[in-house]
XYZ file of C-alpha atoms in Angstrom:
680
model
C 61.166 162.982 103.863
C 64.064 165.073 102.819
C 63.052 165.179 99.006
C 59.632 166.370 99.970
C 61.215 168.820 102.422
C 63.252 170.171 99.638
C 60.298 170.232 96.946
C 58.175 172.298 99.158
C 61.024 174.798 99.774
C 61.492 175.185 96.122
C 57.970 175.452 95.489
C 57.551 178.138 97.960
C 60.577 179.952 96.523
C 59.438 179.910 92.852
C 56.087 181.262 93.943
C 57.682 184.272 95.952
C 60.063 184.906 92.997
C 57.141 184.740 90.296
C 54.744 186.805 92.658
C 57.971 189.496 93.472
C 58.856 189.717 89.625
C 54.923 190.106 88.623
C 54.884 193.073 91.415
C 58.437 194.406 90.221
C 57.325 194.774 86.567
C 54.014 196.181 87.526
C 55.732 198.812 89.862
C 58.279 199.436 86.745
C 55.646 200.195 84.279
C 54.076 202.399 86.683
C 57.322 204.030 87.394
C 57.925 204.476 83.533
C 54.737 206.226 83.015
C 55.340 208.498 86.096
C 58.901 209.218 85.044
C 57.783 210.049 81.299
C 55.113 212.461 82.473
C 57.277 214.124 85.081
C 59.828 214.391 82.314
C 57.436 216.066 80.085
C 56.049 218.407 82.578
C 59.801 219.261 83.749
C 60.686 220.026 80.100
C 57.416 222.018 79.441
C 58.093 224.140 82.524
C 61.739 224.643 81.816
C 61.009 225.659 78.358
C 58.539 228.366 79.298
C 60.828 229.644 82.140
C 63.788 229.616 79.591
C 61.696 231.769 77.317
C 60.397 234.117 80.162
C 64.201 234.551 81.402
C 65.609 235.661 77.969
C 62.410 237.370 76.538
C 63.483 240.912 77.606
C 66.940 240.658 76.454
C 65.959 239.477 73.212
C 63.288 242.199 72.749
C 65.838 244.700 73.593
C 68.195 243.220 71.205
C 65.930 243.004 68.152
C 64.308 246.533 68.744
C 67.776 248.047 68.883
C 69.249 245.594 65.962
C 72.001 245.041 68.435
C 73.417 241.897 66.980
C 75.965 241.603 69.940
C 73.522 241.573 72.544
C 71.402 239.045 70.477
C 74.421 236.768 70.018
C 74.890 236.832 73.632
C 71.540 235.985 74.657
C 71.035 233.456 72.243
C 74.638 231.831 73.049
C 73.241 231.804 76.638
C 70.397 229.688 75.484
C 72.163 226.801 74.167
C 73.978 226.216 77.511
C 70.982 225.142 78.880
C 70.593 221.265 79.028
C 69.025 219.486 75.958
C 68.868 222.892 73.958
C 70.191 221.837 70.441
C 69.690 225.322 68.643
C 68.288 229.079 69.099
C 67.073 231.283 66.341
C 66.106 234.750 66.663
C 64.199 235.925 63.621
C 63.146 239.457 62.627
C 59.430 240.140 61.779
C 59.933 239.279 58.013
C 61.172 235.771 59.389
C 64.491 236.664 58.424
C 67.421 235.272 60.638
C 68.567 237.930 62.926
C 70.991 235.785 65.034
C 71.399 231.818 64.748
C 73.365 229.692 67.256
C 73.705 225.717 66.903
C 75.017 223.307 69.505
C 76.310 220.935 67.072
C 75.076 217.658 65.644
C 72.049 215.929 67.188
C 72.808 212.963 69.368
C 72.378 209.797 67.249
C 70.610 206.494 68.409
C 69.285 203.343 66.945
C 66.058 203.842 65.115
C 63.856 202.264 67.762
C 65.172 204.843 70.178
C 64.628 207.525 67.845
C 60.832 206.437 67.087
C 60.510 206.243 71.044
C 61.853 209.622 71.438
C 59.625 210.922 68.742
C 56.697 209.124 70.433
C 57.260 210.508 73.945
C 58.598 214.065 73.134
C 57.897 214.886 69.497
C 55.663 217.832 70.185
C 58.056 219.341 72.644
C 61.269 219.353 70.277
C 60.679 223.074 69.250
C 59.170 225.900 71.339
C 59.040 229.723 69.936
C 57.870 232.955 71.465
C 57.004 236.228 69.514
C 58.912 239.418 70.483
C 57.047 242.703 70.578
C 57.891 246.304 70.558
C 58.894 247.579 73.810
C 56.139 249.535 75.610
C 53.944 250.043 72.442
C 50.353 249.204 72.016
C 48.282 250.846 69.075
C 44.940 252.333 69.413
C 43.152 249.214 69.292
C 45.263 247.468 72.166
C 47.366 245.535 69.866
C 51.341 244.993 70.157
C 53.658 245.417 67.267
C 55.534 242.208 66.413
C 59.183 242.787 65.877
C 60.649 239.142 65.799
C 60.343 235.670 67.025
C 62.589 233.590 69.373
C 62.836 229.697 68.345
C 64.548 227.366 70.747
C 65.206 223.368 69.347
C 65.670 220.803 71.847
C 67.623 217.762 71.460
C 65.019 215.304 72.595
C 67.053 212.202 71.820
C 69.280 213.384 74.229
C 66.571 213.650 76.592
C 65.256 210.256 76.077
C 68.643 208.637 76.495
C 68.882 210.297 79.648
C 65.544 209.186 80.580
C 66.472 205.500 79.503
C 69.523 205.835 81.527
C 67.314 206.910 84.666
C 65.084 203.924 83.748
C 67.919 201.476 83.518
C 68.995 202.407 87.075
C 65.499 202.176 88.369
C 65.030 198.924 86.727
C 67.967 197.553 88.535
C 66.927 199.072 91.606
C 63.546 197.376 91.152
C 64.931 194.077 90.268
C 67.360 194.466 93.390
C 64.160 195.097 95.611
C 62.481 192.338 94.191
C 65.641 190.041 94.793
C 65.613 191.406 98.214
C 61.980 190.851 98.791
C 62.194 187.250 97.312
C 65.117 186.317 99.765
C 63.460 187.978 102.755
C 59.943 186.443 101.806
C 61.729 182.973 101.245
C 63.555 183.207 104.755
C 60.193 184.161 106.369
C 58.214 181.578 104.847
C 60.865 179.109 105.787
C 61.164 179.986 109.023
C 57.645 180.366 109.786
C 55.945 177.583 107.813
C 58.259 175.290 106.108
C 60.907 174.868 108.897
C 58.068 174.116 111.323
C 56.486 171.565 108.881
C 59.818 170.077 108.536
C 60.195 169.949 112.381
C 57.025 168.205 112.804
C 57.994 165.762 109.915
C 61.213 164.867 111.774
C 59.406 164.668 115.081
C 57.182 161.949 113.610
C 60.036 160.322 112.289
C 61.703 160.261 115.695
C 58.507 158.820 117.594
C 59.561 155.992 119.627
C 56.725 153.267 119.334
C 57.681 152.319 122.761
C 57.242 155.694 124.430
C 55.394 157.531 121.788
C 54.707 160.527 124.547
C 58.331 161.281 125.022
C 58.568 162.889 121.624
C 55.470 165.023 121.153
C 55.248 167.110 118.066
C 56.766 170.669 118.479
C 54.076 173.446 118.427
C 55.872 176.851 117.574
C 54.280 179.522 119.450
C 53.558 181.350 115.906
C 51.295 178.415 115.087
C 49.387 177.599 118.382
C 46.178 179.205 116.960
C 46.165 178.312 113.506
C 45.680 175.103 111.249
C 49.311 173.861 111.642
C 49.191 174.078 115.493
C 45.599 172.504 115.433
C 47.020 169.343 113.297
C 50.161 169.012 115.803
C 47.941 169.299 118.904
C 45.648 166.510 117.661
C 48.297 164.248 116.788
C 49.757 165.117 120.148
C 46.577 164.034 121.893
C 46.824 160.688 119.914
C 50.489 160.215 120.910
C 49.269 160.690 124.527
C 46.431 158.340 124.591
C 48.655 155.781 122.799
C 51.301 156.363 125.175
C 48.981 155.649 128.120
C 47.784 152.341 126.501
C 51.403 151.506 125.923
C 52.395 152.199 129.613
C 49.661 149.911 130.998
C 50.872 147.212 128.714
C 54.343 147.980 129.445
C 53.834 148.074 133.243
C 52.291 144.681 133.013
C 55.424 143.243 131.341
C 57.942 145.263 133.284
C 56.841 145.935 136.451
C 57.133 143.515 139.577
C 53.568 142.605 140.533
C 54.046 142.576 144.291
C 56.125 145.705 144.791
C 55.470 147.707 141.678
C 59.164 148.084 141.217
C 60.986 147.618 137.666
C 61.806 143.842 137.054
C 64.687 142.443 135.290
C 63.417 143.189 131.884
C 63.073 147.030 132.618
C 66.175 147.091 134.583
C 68.143 145.740 131.784
C 66.746 148.122 129.432
C 67.461 150.933 131.825
C 70.940 150.108 132.232
C 71.399 149.856 128.504
C 70.008 153.326 128.225
C 72.296 154.627 131.085
C 75.314 152.923 129.788
C 74.790 154.460 126.481
C 74.677 158.055 128.250
C 77.502 157.210 130.101
C 79.448 156.443 126.976
C 78.594 160.014 125.410
C 79.358 161.756 128.579
C 82.377 159.697 129.573
C 81.122 159.316 133.116
C 80.817 156.326 135.610
C 77.680 154.886 137.477
C 77.231 152.433 140.033
C 75.098 149.142 140.443
C 74.272 147.959 143.717
C 73.132 144.121 144.384
C 70.989 143.968 147.659
C 70.030 140.612 149.122
C 68.228 140.529 152.353
C 69.576 138.446 155.171
C 67.688 135.860 157.018
C 64.408 136.686 154.643
C 63.646 132.908 154.616
C 63.297 132.812 158.231
C 60.719 135.705 158.189
C 58.891 133.902 155.329
C 58.908 130.553 156.998
C 58.038 131.532 160.602
C 55.895 134.605 159.953
C 54.200 133.217 156.806
C 54.082 134.355 153.241
C 51.707 137.162 153.736
C 54.015 138.816 156.152
C 56.958 137.985 154.059
C 55.202 139.853 151.220
C 54.413 142.762 153.412
C 58.176 143.049 154.603
C 59.154 142.930 150.852
C 57.073 145.777 150.169
C 58.268 147.801 153.052
C 61.846 147.089 152.113
C 60.891 148.206 148.424
C 59.587 151.627 149.814
C 62.617 151.893 151.917
C 64.808 151.453 149.243
C 62.854 153.773 146.827
C 62.947 156.533 149.571
C 66.768 156.036 150.036
C 67.701 155.924 146.371
C 65.168 158.811 145.327
C 67.891 161.161 144.193
C 70.539 158.978 142.976
C 68.810 156.229 140.781
C 66.332 153.582 140.064
C 65.192 150.508 142.447
C 64.300 147.110 140.800
C 63.176 143.778 142.279
C 64.858 140.887 140.499
C 62.847 138.178 142.496
C 62.687 136.814 145.851
C 64.670 139.082 148.260
C 66.861 140.414 145.669
C 67.036 144.049 144.607
C 69.105 146.235 142.398
C 69.754 149.828 142.738
C 70.845 151.582 139.469
C 72.677 154.430 140.905
C 73.582 156.832 137.964
C 73.986 159.670 140.531
C 77.015 157.953 142.157
C 80.262 158.218 139.948
C 83.283 156.879 142.194
C 83.816 154.053 144.610
C 83.932 156.343 147.502
C 80.428 157.799 146.817
C 79.133 154.274 146.711
C 80.607 153.292 149.858
C 78.966 156.416 151.614
C 75.654 155.680 150.128
C 75.583 151.970 151.083
C 76.486 152.742 154.792
C 73.545 155.039 154.898
C 71.369 152.593 152.974
C 72.215 149.795 155.403
C 71.822 152.006 158.587
C 68.239 153.179 157.307
C 67.414 149.816 156.400
C 68.225 148.367 159.654
C 65.411 150.171 161.338
C 62.904 147.577 162.907
C 59.864 147.008 161.093
C 56.548 146.225 162.863
C 54.508 143.564 160.526
C 51.244 142.153 162.157
C 52.371 142.639 165.616
C 55.994 140.959 164.758
C 59.044 143.064 165.037
C 61.301 142.202 162.253
C 64.999 143.654 162.177
C 65.901 143.638 158.251
C 69.455 143.238 157.185
C 71.223 142.903 153.864
C 74.347 142.238 151.919
C 75.442 144.674 149.075
C 77.432 144.007 146.205
C 78.689 147.007 144.253
C 79.874 146.988 140.651
C 81.110 150.180 138.902
C 80.541 150.940 134.860
C 82.864 150.765 132.951
C 85.593 149.067 135.223
C 83.389 146.034 136.108
C 81.651 145.477 132.966
C 80.567 146.982 129.789
C 77.146 145.400 129.536
C 74.054 145.211 131.558
C 74.183 141.475 132.144
C 77.894 141.726 133.311
C 77.252 144.389 135.708
C 74.548 142.450 137.353
C 76.555 139.214 137.397
C 79.545 140.862 138.988
C 77.560 143.169 141.488
C 75.842 139.703 142.523
C 79.181 137.906 142.758
C 80.414 141.172 145.260
C 77.148 140.482 147.218
C 78.049 136.824 148.030
C 81.466 138.027 149.112
C 79.852 140.525 151.396
C 77.441 137.982 152.785
C 80.409 135.569 153.340
C 81.814 138.122 155.638
C 78.543 138.182 157.887
C 75.252 140.190 158.014
C 75.056 143.787 156.898
C 78.088 143.603 155.029
C 79.085 145.369 151.419
C 81.787 144.623 149.036
C 83.263 145.986 145.789
C 83.375 143.611 142.848
C 86.836 142.247 142.000
C 88.098 140.446 139.117
C 89.020 137.560 141.518
C 85.460 137.221 142.655
C 84.783 135.872 139.106
C 86.965 133.163 139.799
C 85.728 132.419 142.959
C 82.174 132.576 141.453
C 83.259 130.017 138.868
C 84.644 127.772 141.762
C 81.341 128.200 143.752
C 79.474 126.860 140.827
C 81.786 124.092 140.213
C 81.712 123.294 144.102
C 77.867 123.336 144.280
C 77.746 120.773 141.334
C 80.207 118.636 143.095
C 78.509 118.894 146.434
C 75.791 116.771 144.853
C 77.974 114.350 143.504
C 79.848 114.125 146.880
C 76.618 113.059 148.620
C 75.989 110.132 145.946
C 79.721 109.296 145.623
C 80.134 109.189 149.447
C 83.178 111.597 149.399
C 82.184 113.111 152.884
C 83.830 111.770 156.039
C 83.930 112.694 159.604
C 86.861 114.181 161.824
C 86.827 114.196 165.463
C 88.321 116.847 168.059
C 88.438 115.418 171.510
C 86.815 117.414 174.427
C 88.860 116.939 177.604
C 88.211 117.536 181.251
C 90.436 120.646 182.002
C 91.513 119.672 185.392
C 92.388 116.019 184.832
C 92.759 115.757 181.010
C 90.479 112.829 180.777
C 88.219 112.562 177.485
C 84.946 113.686 178.069
C 83.583 113.491 174.434
C 84.312 114.951 171.068
C 83.034 117.149 168.123
C 82.351 115.660 164.757
C 83.580 117.904 162.107
C 82.824 117.183 158.335
C 85.305 117.012 155.715
C 85.375 116.524 151.991
C 87.774 113.863 150.578
C 88.103 114.721 146.757
C 90.670 113.707 144.295
C 92.847 112.469 147.135
C 92.847 115.501 149.146
C 90.832 117.108 151.927
C 88.793 120.109 151.485
C 88.077 122.242 154.498
C 84.286 123.074 155.349
C 85.435 126.694 155.120
C 85.466 126.241 151.591
C 82.106 124.410 150.830
C 79.798 125.014 153.776
C 78.946 128.428 152.847
C 78.011 127.324 149.288
C 76.000 124.230 150.808
C 74.147 126.680 153.013
C 73.340 129.208 150.281
C 72.293 126.340 147.901
C 70.075 124.354 150.363
C 72.066 121.271 150.044
C 73.260 121.702 153.529
C 70.054 119.965 154.820
C 70.830 116.695 153.158
C 74.392 117.120 154.138
C 73.214 117.738 157.794
C 71.251 114.512 157.458
C 74.285 112.574 156.352
C 76.381 113.852 159.464
C 73.505 112.878 161.918
C 73.325 109.430 160.241
C 77.383 109.144 160.325
C 77.653 110.348 163.949
C 74.949 108.051 165.247
C 76.572 105.113 163.405
C 79.901 105.932 164.917
C 78.853 105.972 168.429
C 77.282 102.491 167.693
C 80.352 101.394 166.159
C 82.553 102.278 169.005
C 80.149 100.796 171.443
C 80.202 97.555 169.561
C 84.152 97.548 168.691
C 85.316 99.016 172.113
C 82.768 98.850 174.344
C 82.930 102.546 175.213
C 80.122 105.095 174.775
C 81.698 108.274 173.853
C 79.234 111.417 173.609
C 79.689 113.237 170.076
C 78.490 116.778 169.656
C 77.269 117.606 165.951
C 76.843 121.050 164.296
C 73.616 121.990 162.962
C 73.407 124.723 160.331
C 70.908 127.459 160.437
C 68.806 126.160 157.468
C 68.867 122.509 158.840
C 67.911 124.003 162.263
C 65.072 125.751 160.487
C 63.928 122.840 158.464
C 60.866 120.833 159.750
C 62.347 117.411 159.597
C 65.537 118.146 162.195
C 63.685 116.797 165.060
C 62.320 113.758 163.422
C 65.590 113.220 161.529
C 67.715 112.995 164.951
C 65.016 111.056 166.663
C 64.766 108.377 163.950
C 68.647 108.063 163.579
C 69.079 107.403 167.146
C 66.551 104.582 167.324
C 67.607 103.175 164.123
C 71.253 102.760 165.569
C 69.953 102.039 169.010
C 72.079 104.887 170.736
C 71.218 106.497 174.057
C 70.004 110.060 173.234
C 72.478 111.677 175.901
C 75.349 110.432 173.660
C 74.327 112.929 171.190
C 74.604 116.467 171.294
C 73.177 119.146 169.040
C 75.312 122.248 168.695
C 73.284 125.205 167.376
C 75.007 128.681 166.987
C 73.534 131.598 168.886
C 72.540 133.248 165.742
C 70.244 130.613 164.479
C 68.362 130.522 167.957
C 67.717 134.087 167.702
C 66.063 134.169 164.074
C 63.013 132.914 165.480
C 63.427 132.548 169.179
C 59.793 130.861 169.934
C 60.265 128.228 167.176
C 63.774 127.582 168.458
C 62.615 127.085 172.037
C 60.064 124.482 170.848
C 62.270 122.548 168.702
C 65.080 122.519 171.367
C 62.453 121.600 174.016
C 61.413 118.659 171.997
C 65.023 117.362 171.875
C 65.736 117.907 175.578
C 62.655 116.008 176.439
C 63.767 113.161 174.333
C 67.046 113.375 176.327
C 69.430 114.870 173.594
C 72.308 117.579 174.766
C 71.787 120.614 173.369
C 74.797 123.164 173.386
C 75.043 126.653 172.158
C 77.973 127.092 169.926
C 79.937 130.464 169.528
C 78.300 131.890 172.679
C 79.033 135.600 172.863
C 79.193 136.568 169.101
C 75.595 137.029 168.532
C 72.946 139.451 170.140
C 70.949 137.014 172.481
C 69.010 138.481 175.190
C 69.634 137.002 178.698
C 65.994 136.692 179.363
C 65.838 134.378 176.077
C 68.866 132.350 177.189
C 67.058 131.808 180.609
C 64.158 130.056 178.788
C 66.286 128.162 176.111
C 66.269 124.356 177.340
C 70.236 124.090 176.730
C 72.511 121.636 178.580
C 75.989 123.146 177.341
C 77.257 126.561 176.654
C 80.473 127.020 174.556
C 82.937 129.967 174.898
C 83.935 131.043 171.372
C 87.491 130.792 170.458
C 87.854 134.466 169.686
C 87.246 135.112 173.527
C 89.751 132.369 174.432
C 92.264 133.427 172.017
C 92.400 136.852 174.003
C 92.963 135.081 177.635
C 94.657 135.868 179.888
C 95.051 139.670 178.776
C 91.206 140.413 177.876
C 89.301 138.023 180.161
C 86.221 140.275 180.802
C 83.852 138.508 178.326
C 85.253 134.995 179.242
C 84.584 135.610 182.898
C 80.970 136.701 182.439
C 80.156 133.761 180.293
C 81.729 131.251 182.910
C 79.850 132.985 185.656
C 76.536 132.965 183.808
C 76.906 129.347 182.871
C 77.549 128.351 186.389
C 74.592 130.464 187.415
C 72.365 128.271 185.062
C 74.060 125.267 185.934
C 75.322 124.578 182.281
C 78.382 122.480 181.050
C 80.874 124.854 179.934
C 83.258 124.148 177.024
C 85.997 126.496 176.151
C 87.049 125.988 172.538
C 89.999 127.301 170.644
C 92.602 126.547 173.554
C 95.917 126.862 171.958
C 98.701 127.382 174.777
C 99.332 126.818 178.369
C 98.550 130.289 179.626
C 94.962 130.005 178.343
C 94.382 126.559 179.820
C 95.840 127.796 183.071
C 93.329 130.823 183.138
C 90.534 128.443 182.521
C 91.449 125.759 185.202
C 91.849 128.592 187.702
C 88.178 130.004 186.812
C 86.673 126.488 187.104
C 85.918 126.004 183.518
C 85.069 122.237 183.191
C 85.932 121.266 179.550
C 88.685 122.194 177.055
C 88.909 121.709 173.396
C 91.472 123.133 170.941
C 94.720 122.615 169.102
C 96.704 122.612 172.495
C 95.136 119.136 172.984
C 94.747 118.028 169.665
C 93.484 119.134 166.038
C 90.506 117.220 164.612
C 91.662 113.615 163.756
C 90.353 111.087 161.336
C 88.125 108.326 162.986
C 91.284 105.719 162.873
C 93.535 108.443 164.423
C 91.021 109.109 167.164
C 90.630 105.749 168.141
C 94.008 104.965 168.221
C 95.086 108.165 170.685
C 91.889 108.147 172.745
C 90.322 104.930 172.658
C 92.702 101.928 171.872
C 95.576 102.937 173.937
C 94.099 104.394 177.022
C 90.434 103.710 177.253
C 90.134 104.271 180.838
C 90.485 107.928 180.219
C 86.902 108.312 179.137
C 84.821 110.396 181.640
C 81.341 111.321 181.255
C 80.219 114.718 182.801
C 76.601 114.720 183.862
């Protein structure tokens, strides 16, 4: 394209130069003709005026034969420009006075020929001199002499040529300036617009043709060039609409209409390129909805889809001025916040986002309380590529989710190591089930007043490579990946097996409480799994207590009541674990078919200084006629306070840490079996 651009420029320049020179030559020829005619007229006029001016003194000099006056008169003539000689003759043609101005101007023959051609008839002029104041009877004047003036026409021609030469240079200069001006004008108003259109055609992005429409200069809006550009722009717009439809099908989430992962990656890449040029930062937020599976499973996929659409619209509204919202799939969203440039701005925005997102939503007569976990990654500190930023924000989101609902976290390099450990842990958990690497530890529950064994709580441990791994390290991973359900089945199986084993070996029936994770509780197989295990090992249902967190119950209260009712009718004990840390309503608590309430360790640890909540829970449990278990007892002051307030059962390190099955047997069954008590 550059070669064609140059060719057009040179062609128009040559055309302008040729036209300018042609008109310059034509004008110069006309100017020559005009100058020659003007020079002849001027010379003729000057000649007659000259003769008129000296006619009277010449007449007087000849009539009086005054040679001095005649000489003075003639000498005055040769001082006139271009006059070569002057002669004053008498009537008999004899010279009276003659004056010469020197040799004639010499020039090349061609100039002499031109001079003869132009001024040959004006080389000499004469006038007759008559007797003063005399006229004969016939009315004729008496001739007394002749005045003859000769001109140096070659000098006149040379002067004319000098003038013409200057005129020629002036004409050429005008032609050059005209050429320059016309070239600039043509380049500015014709060639340059064409070149811009050509460059714009080169810059058209096939993916977004309407983003680079051809420029139409205001001076060409109503001419052929503007018409061509307009027609091409119409084609580009139409092509862009078609391209947009195809692109939307490939780059938009069909449910919410938000950009999908493909479009998000492209958008992030463009944002990274712009951020590099401007040397600025931007923020990427990874948002995962908390408890979405509960909504989907309990209310149905149709309501779940409505929920996702409402969340998408809310995120778009919140992010309208700071960036782009995308849906990666499921309940995962990403906000590319190129309007945020610092961690502080990101934190302020996320706080506002979560507050707005937490507003209750009414979906098909169901009120849903949205919540989310948010991970924050910042370019370029947390990644230089789109995939890295998304991955790191995702890792930060998991860190936030581990801290509880409605939390957010910045990405930190240490999280990558934890994510790697997380992936390794996930893979190892599957192997642990197959390789029988899990085992149960038991923490006793004692009568606070007598110290007698009431029962125990089964706590899972993972024995790997000769060391025990705390459930804090692997239970969150198991819950996120769904493997918690088969692990929970294993716990049910082993708990029932242990109860039967103690019955067979020691002839004692010790109630064992086992924890049920949220996902396991929501699983439809929970009640059948518990019933089948108890039947398989032939244990009394009252020896098995199901511990469920308050939060698990409140995710779907109606479904929870149904499941708990089935378990209670079958005779199993039901305990609400971590009571007081959730948001259960007292009206719901009254409806829950539970047998035991556990005071969370966070309230027990504040005793006896801060006892308001513990006192309330104890009073509430007594009113509902429930067994009350205080967990996390660590010192004598806490125990004394609970004894004084009538708490029935205690559990904590003050009595014993969780023990292996063998150690528990030695400490509480083999040594003092009579210290086992059942509370009804």
